[in-house]
PDB file of C-alpha atoms in Angstrom:
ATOM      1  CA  UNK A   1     -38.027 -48.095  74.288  1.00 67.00           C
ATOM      2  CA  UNK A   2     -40.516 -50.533  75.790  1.00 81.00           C
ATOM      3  CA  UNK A   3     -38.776 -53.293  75.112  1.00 73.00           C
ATOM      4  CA  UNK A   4     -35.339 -51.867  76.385  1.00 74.00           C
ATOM      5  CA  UNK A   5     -36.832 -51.398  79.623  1.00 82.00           C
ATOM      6  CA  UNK A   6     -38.499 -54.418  79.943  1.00 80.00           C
ATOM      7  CA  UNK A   7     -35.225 -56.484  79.238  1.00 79.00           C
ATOM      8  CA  UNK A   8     -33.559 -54.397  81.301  1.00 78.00           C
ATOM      9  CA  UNK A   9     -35.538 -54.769  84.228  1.00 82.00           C
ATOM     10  CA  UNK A  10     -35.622 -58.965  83.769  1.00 79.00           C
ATOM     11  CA  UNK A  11     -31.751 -58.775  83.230  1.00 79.00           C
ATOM     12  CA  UNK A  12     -31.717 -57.173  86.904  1.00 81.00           C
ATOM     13  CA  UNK A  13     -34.610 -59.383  88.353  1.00 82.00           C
ATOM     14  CA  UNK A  14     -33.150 -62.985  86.545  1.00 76.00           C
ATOM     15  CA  UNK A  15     -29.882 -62.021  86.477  1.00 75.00           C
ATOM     16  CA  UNK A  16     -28.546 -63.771  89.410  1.00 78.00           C
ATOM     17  CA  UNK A  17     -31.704 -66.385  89.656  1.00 83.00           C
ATOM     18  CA  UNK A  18     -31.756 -67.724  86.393  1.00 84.00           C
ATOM     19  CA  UNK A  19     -28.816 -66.602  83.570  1.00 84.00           C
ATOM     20  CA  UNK A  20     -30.595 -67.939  80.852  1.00 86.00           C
ATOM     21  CA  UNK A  21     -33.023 -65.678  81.225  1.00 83.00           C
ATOM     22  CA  UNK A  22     -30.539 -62.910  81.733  1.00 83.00           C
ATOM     23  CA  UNK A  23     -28.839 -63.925  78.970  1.00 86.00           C
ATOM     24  CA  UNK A  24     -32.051 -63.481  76.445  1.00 86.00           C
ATOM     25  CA  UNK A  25     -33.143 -60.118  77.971  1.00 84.00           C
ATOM     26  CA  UNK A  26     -29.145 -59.146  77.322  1.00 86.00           C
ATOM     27  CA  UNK A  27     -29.738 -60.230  73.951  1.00 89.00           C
ATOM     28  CA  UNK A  28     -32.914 -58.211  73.478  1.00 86.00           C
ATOM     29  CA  UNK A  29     -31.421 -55.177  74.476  1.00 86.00           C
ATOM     30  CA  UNK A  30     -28.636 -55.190  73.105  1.00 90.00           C
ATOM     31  CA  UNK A  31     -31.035 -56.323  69.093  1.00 89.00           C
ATOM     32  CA  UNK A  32     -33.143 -53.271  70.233  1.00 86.00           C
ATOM     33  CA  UNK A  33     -29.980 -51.017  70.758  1.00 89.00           C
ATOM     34  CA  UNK A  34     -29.141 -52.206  67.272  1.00 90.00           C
ATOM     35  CA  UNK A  35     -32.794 -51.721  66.040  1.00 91.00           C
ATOM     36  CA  UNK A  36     -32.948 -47.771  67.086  1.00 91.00           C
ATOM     37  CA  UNK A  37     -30.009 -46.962  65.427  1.00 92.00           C
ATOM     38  CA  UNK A  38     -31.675 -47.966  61.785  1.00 94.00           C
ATOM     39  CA  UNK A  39     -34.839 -46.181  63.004  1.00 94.00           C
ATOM     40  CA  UNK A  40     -33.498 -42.706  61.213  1.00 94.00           C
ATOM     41  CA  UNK A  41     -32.698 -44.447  58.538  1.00 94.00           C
ATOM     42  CA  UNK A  42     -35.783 -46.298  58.217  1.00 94.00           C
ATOM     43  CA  UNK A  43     -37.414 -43.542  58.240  1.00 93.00           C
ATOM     44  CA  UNK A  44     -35.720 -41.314  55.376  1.00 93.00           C
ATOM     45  CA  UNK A  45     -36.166 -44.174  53.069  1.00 93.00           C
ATOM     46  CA  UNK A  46     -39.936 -45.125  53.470  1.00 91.00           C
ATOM     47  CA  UNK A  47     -40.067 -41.327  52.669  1.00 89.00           C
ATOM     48  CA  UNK A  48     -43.302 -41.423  49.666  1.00 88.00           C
ATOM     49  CA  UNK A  49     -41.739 -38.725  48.460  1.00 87.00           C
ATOM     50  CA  UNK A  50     -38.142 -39.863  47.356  1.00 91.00           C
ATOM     51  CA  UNK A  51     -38.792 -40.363  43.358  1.00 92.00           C
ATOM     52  CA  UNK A  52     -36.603 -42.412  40.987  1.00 92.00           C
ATOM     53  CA  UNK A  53     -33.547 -39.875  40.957  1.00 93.00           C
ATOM     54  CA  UNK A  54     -33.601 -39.697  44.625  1.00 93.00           C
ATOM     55  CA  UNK A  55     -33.052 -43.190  43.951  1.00 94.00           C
ATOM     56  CA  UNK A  56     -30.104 -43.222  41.757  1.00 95.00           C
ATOM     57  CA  UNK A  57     -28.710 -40.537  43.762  1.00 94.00           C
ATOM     58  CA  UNK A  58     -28.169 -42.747  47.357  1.00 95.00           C
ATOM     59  CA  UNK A  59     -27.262 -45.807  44.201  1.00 95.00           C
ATOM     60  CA  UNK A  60     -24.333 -43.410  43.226  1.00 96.00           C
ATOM     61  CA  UNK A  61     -23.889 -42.391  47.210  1.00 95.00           C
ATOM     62  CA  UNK A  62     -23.521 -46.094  48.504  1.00 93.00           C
ATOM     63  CA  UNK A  63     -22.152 -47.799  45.550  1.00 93.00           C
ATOM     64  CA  UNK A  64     -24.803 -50.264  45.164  1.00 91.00           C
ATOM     65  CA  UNK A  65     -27.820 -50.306  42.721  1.00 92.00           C
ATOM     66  CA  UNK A  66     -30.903 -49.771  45.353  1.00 92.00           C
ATOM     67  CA  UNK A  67     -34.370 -49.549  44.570  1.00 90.00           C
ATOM     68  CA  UNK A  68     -37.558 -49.470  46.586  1.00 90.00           C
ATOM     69  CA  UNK A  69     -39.051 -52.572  45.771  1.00 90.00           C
ATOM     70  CA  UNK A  70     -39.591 -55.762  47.357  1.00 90.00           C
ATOM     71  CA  UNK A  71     -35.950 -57.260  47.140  1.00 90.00           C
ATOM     72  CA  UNK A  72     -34.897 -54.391  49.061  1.00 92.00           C
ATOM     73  CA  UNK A  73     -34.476 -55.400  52.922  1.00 94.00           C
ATOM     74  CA  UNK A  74     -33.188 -53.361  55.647  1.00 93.00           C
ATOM     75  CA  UNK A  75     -30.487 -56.485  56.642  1.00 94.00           C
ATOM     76  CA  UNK A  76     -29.489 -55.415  52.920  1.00 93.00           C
ATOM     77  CA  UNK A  77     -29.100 -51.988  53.251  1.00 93.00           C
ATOM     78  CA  UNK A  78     -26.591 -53.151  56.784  1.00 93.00           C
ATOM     79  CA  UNK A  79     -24.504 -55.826  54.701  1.00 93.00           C
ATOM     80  CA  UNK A  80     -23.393 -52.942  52.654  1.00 91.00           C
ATOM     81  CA  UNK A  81     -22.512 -50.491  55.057  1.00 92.00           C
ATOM     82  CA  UNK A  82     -25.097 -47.937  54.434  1.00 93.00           C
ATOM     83  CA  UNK A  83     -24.859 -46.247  57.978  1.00 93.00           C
ATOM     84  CA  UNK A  84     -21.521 -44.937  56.871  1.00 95.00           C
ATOM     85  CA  UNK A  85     -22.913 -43.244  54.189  1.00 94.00           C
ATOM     86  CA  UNK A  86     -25.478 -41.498  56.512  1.00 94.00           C
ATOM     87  CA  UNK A  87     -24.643 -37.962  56.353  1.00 94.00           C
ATOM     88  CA  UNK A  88     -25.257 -37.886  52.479  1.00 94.00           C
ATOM     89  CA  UNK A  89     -28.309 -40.242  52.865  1.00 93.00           C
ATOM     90  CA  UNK A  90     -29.677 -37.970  54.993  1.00 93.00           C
ATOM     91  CA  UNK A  91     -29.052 -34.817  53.017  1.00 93.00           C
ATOM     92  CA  UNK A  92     -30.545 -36.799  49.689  1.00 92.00           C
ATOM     93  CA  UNK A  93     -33.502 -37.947  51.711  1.00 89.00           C
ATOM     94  CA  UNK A  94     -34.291 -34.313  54.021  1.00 84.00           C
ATOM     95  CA  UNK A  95     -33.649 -31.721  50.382  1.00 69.00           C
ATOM     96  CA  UNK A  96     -36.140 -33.935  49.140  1.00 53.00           C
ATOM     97  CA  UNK A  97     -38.516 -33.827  51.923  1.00 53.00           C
ATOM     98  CA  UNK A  98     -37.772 -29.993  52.144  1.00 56.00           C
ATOM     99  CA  UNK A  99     -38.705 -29.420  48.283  1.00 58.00           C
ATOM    100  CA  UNK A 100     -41.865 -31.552  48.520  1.00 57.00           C
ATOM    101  CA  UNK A 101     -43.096 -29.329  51.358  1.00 55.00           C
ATOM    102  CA  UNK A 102     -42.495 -26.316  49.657  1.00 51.00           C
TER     103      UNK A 102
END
């Protein structure tokens, strides 16, 4: 949230003095806008305890063979549309968490 208010405040400062510079601290705001959307999901997936049939269950979910390794990018996970698929990621990701705490 730092960084929203921060370009928000230099959009109001620059915004009439200098555009360019308005025009970047529009641009960071609106990639960190962008950014803490992801954040939930970000989080359910670096989840240490998902296992390999957590795994093939969000594969099955999205429609796309995922696996936690290091091919797997977040920009990825975006190209194919994962956020649509959030309710069920979320209920894969939070049973799991729920069972490991048990």
């Amino acid at each position: 949230t730092e960084w929203w208010t921060q370009s928000y405040r230099l959009m109001k400062t620059f915004g009439n003095e200098n555009p360019d510079v308005a025009l970047v601290a529009t641009r960071l705001r609106e990639d960190s806008d962008a950014f803490k959307q992801c954040v939930p999901l970000i989080r359910s997936l670096a989840s240490p305890a998902l296992r390999e049939r957590h795994w093939e269950s969000l594969s099955d979910l999205i429609g796309e063979e995922i696996s936690p390794d290091d091919t797997l990018t977040l920009q990825y996970l975006l190209d194919q549309d994962v956020m649509k698929h959030w309710d069920g990621i979320e209920t894969i990701t939070v049973k799991d968490y729920s069972m490991t705490t048990l």
